[in-house]
Short mmCIF file of C-alpha atoms in Angstrom, two decimals:
data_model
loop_
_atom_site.label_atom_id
_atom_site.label_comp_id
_atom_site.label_asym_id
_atom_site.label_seq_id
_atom_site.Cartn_x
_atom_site.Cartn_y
_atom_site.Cartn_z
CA UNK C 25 12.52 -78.88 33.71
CA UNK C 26 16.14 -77.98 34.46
CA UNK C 27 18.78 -75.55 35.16
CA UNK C 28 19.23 -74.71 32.05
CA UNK C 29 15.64 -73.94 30.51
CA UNK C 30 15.03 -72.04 33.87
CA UNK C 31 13.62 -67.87 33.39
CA UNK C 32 11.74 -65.43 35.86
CA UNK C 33 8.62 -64.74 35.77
CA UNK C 34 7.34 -62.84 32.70
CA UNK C 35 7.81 -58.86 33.99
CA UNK C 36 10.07 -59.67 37.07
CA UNK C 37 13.09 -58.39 36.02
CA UNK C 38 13.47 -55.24 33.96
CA UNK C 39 16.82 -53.83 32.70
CA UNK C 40 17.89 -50.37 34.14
CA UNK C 41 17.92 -47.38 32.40
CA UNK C 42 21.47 -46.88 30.98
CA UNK C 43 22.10 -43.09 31.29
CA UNK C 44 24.56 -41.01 29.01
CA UNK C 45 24.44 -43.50 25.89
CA UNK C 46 24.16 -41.10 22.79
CA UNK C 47 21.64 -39.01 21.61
CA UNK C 48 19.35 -42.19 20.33
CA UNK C 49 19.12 -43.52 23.64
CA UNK C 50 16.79 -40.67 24.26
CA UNK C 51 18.29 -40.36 27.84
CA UNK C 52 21.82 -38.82 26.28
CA UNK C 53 23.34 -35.21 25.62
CA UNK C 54 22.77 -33.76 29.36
CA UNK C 55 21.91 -37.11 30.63
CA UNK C 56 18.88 -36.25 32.44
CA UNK C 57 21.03 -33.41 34.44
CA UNK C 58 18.96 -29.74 32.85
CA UNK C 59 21.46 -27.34 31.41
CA UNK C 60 24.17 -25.73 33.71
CA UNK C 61 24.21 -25.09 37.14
CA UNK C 62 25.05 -27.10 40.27
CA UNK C 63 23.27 -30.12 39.62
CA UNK C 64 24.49 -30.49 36.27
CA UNK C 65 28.19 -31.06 37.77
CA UNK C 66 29.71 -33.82 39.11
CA UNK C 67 29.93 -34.14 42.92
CA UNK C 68 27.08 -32.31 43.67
CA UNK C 69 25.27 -32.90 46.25
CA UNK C 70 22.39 -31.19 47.78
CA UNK C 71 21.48 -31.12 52.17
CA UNK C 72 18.77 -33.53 52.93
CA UNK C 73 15.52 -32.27 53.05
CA UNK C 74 16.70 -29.04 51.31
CA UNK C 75 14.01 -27.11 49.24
CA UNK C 76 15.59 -25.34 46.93
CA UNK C 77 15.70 -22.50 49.62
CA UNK C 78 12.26 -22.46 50.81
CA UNK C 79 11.68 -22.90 54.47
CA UNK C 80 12.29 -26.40 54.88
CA UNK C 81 9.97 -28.76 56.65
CA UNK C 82 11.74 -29.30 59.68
CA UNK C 83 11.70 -25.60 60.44
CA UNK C 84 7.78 -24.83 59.70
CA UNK C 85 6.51 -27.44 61.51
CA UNK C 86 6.07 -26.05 64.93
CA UNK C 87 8.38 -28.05 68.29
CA UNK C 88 5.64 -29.26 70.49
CA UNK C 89 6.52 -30.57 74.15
CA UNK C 90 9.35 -31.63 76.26
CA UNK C 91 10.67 -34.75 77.56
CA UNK C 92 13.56 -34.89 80.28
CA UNK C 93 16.35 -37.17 79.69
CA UNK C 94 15.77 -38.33 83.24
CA UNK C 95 12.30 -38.94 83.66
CA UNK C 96 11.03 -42.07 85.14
CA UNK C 97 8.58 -44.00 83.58
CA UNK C 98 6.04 -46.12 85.33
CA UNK C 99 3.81 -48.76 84.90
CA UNK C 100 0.28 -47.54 86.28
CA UNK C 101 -1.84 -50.21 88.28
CA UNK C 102 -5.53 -48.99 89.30
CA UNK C 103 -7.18 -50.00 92.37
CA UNK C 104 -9.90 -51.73 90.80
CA UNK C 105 -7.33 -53.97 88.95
CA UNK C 106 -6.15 -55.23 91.82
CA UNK C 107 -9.44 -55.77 93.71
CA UNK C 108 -10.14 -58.42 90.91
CA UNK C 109 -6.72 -60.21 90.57
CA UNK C 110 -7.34 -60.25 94.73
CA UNK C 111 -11.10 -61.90 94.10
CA UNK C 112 -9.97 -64.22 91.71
CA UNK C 113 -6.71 -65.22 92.96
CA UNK C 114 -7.81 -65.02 96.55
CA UNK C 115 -4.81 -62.90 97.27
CA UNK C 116 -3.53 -61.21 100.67
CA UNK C 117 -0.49 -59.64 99.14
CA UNK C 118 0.26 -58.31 96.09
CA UNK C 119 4.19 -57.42 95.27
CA UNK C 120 6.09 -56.92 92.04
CA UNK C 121 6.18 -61.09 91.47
CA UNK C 122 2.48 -61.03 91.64
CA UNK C 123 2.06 -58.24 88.91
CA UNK C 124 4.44 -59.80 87.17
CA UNK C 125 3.29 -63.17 87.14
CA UNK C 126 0.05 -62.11 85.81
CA UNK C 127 1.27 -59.82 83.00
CA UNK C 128 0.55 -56.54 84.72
CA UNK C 129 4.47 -55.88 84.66
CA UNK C 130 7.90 -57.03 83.38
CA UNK C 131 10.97 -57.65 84.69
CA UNK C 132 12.58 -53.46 84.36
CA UNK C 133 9.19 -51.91 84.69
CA UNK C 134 8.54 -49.42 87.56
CA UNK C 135 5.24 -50.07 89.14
CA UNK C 136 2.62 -47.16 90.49
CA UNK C 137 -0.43 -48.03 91.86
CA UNK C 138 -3.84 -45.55 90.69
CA UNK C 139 -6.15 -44.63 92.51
CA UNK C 140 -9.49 -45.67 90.04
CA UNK C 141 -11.87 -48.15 91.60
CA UNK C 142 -11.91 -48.96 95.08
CA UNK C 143 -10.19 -51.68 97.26
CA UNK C 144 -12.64 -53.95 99.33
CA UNK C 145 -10.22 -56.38 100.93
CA UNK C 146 -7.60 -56.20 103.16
CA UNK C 147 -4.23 -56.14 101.10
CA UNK C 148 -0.94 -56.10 101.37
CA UNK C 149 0.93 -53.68 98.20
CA UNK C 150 4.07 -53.86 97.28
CA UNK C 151 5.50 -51.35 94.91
CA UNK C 152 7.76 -48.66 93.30
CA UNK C 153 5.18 -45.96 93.80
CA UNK C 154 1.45 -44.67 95.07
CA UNK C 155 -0.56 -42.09 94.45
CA UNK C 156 -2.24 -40.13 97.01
CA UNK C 157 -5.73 -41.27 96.49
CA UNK C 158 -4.59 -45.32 96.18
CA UNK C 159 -2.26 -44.88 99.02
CA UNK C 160 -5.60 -43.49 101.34
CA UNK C 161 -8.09 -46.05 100.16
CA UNK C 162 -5.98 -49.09 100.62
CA UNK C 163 -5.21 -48.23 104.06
CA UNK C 164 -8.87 -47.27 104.55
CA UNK C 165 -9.75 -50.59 103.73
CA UNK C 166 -7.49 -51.76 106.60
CA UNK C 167 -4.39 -52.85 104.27
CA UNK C 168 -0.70 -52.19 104.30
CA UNK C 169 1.52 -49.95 101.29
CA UNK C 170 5.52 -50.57 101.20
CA UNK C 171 7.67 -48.94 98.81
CA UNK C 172 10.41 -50.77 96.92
#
């Protein structure tokens, strides 16, 4: 085998179909383009999406929801989560590092702690944002909450 006895695969490569060759090329007199009208001239072009003046898609399906430009997205943490990186970590205080450390958040994400589960021990929170319920049951368990 070389160069010059090299070929594709059998079916690989097909030729493409030459429009506007005379009338035995079975693709010639209007060349595929129906008789008169717009889309039988050159430089037509028709809107994407159009449909031939039906309501087009965009328009019938209904707009659903709303989201600001300005929202801000967070990360939710739940209570329970925490209880068992602070079991198995033996932790006293968990901040940002912490949660991200152990893949609960990256390095832009806003953090919230949730308030599912309960908190047994004693901890120390750091983070971007509480809820009401997480914010009452850590400090009923005797811990501390600071916001970043």
């Amino acid at each position: 085998m070389n160069l010059s006895n090299l070929k594709p695969a059998t079916g690989s490569v097909k030729n493409s179909k030459r429009i506007g060759r005379g009338t035995g090329s079975g693709r010639g007199g209007t060349s595929t383009r129906g008789h008169k009208g717009a889309g039988s001239r050159s430089g037509h072009k028709t809107k994407i999406g159009f449909e031939g003046g039906q309501m087009p898609l965009q328009r019938r399906v209904p707009k659903v929801g709303f989201k600001p430009i300005n929202r801000t997205e967070y990360v939710g943490v739940n209570l329970d989560v925490l209880q068992s990186l602070a079991d198995k970590f033996s932790l006293t205080t968990i901040d940002f590092a912490a949660l991200q450390e152990h893949g609960l958040a990256s390095k832009n994400d806003l953090v919230k702690i949730l308030g599912r589960g309960e908190v047994k021990a004693k901890l120390d929170i750091t983070a971007h944002a509480f809820s009401a319920t997480a914010q009452k049951a850590i400090e009923a368990a005797g811990g501390s909450i600071v916001k970043l």
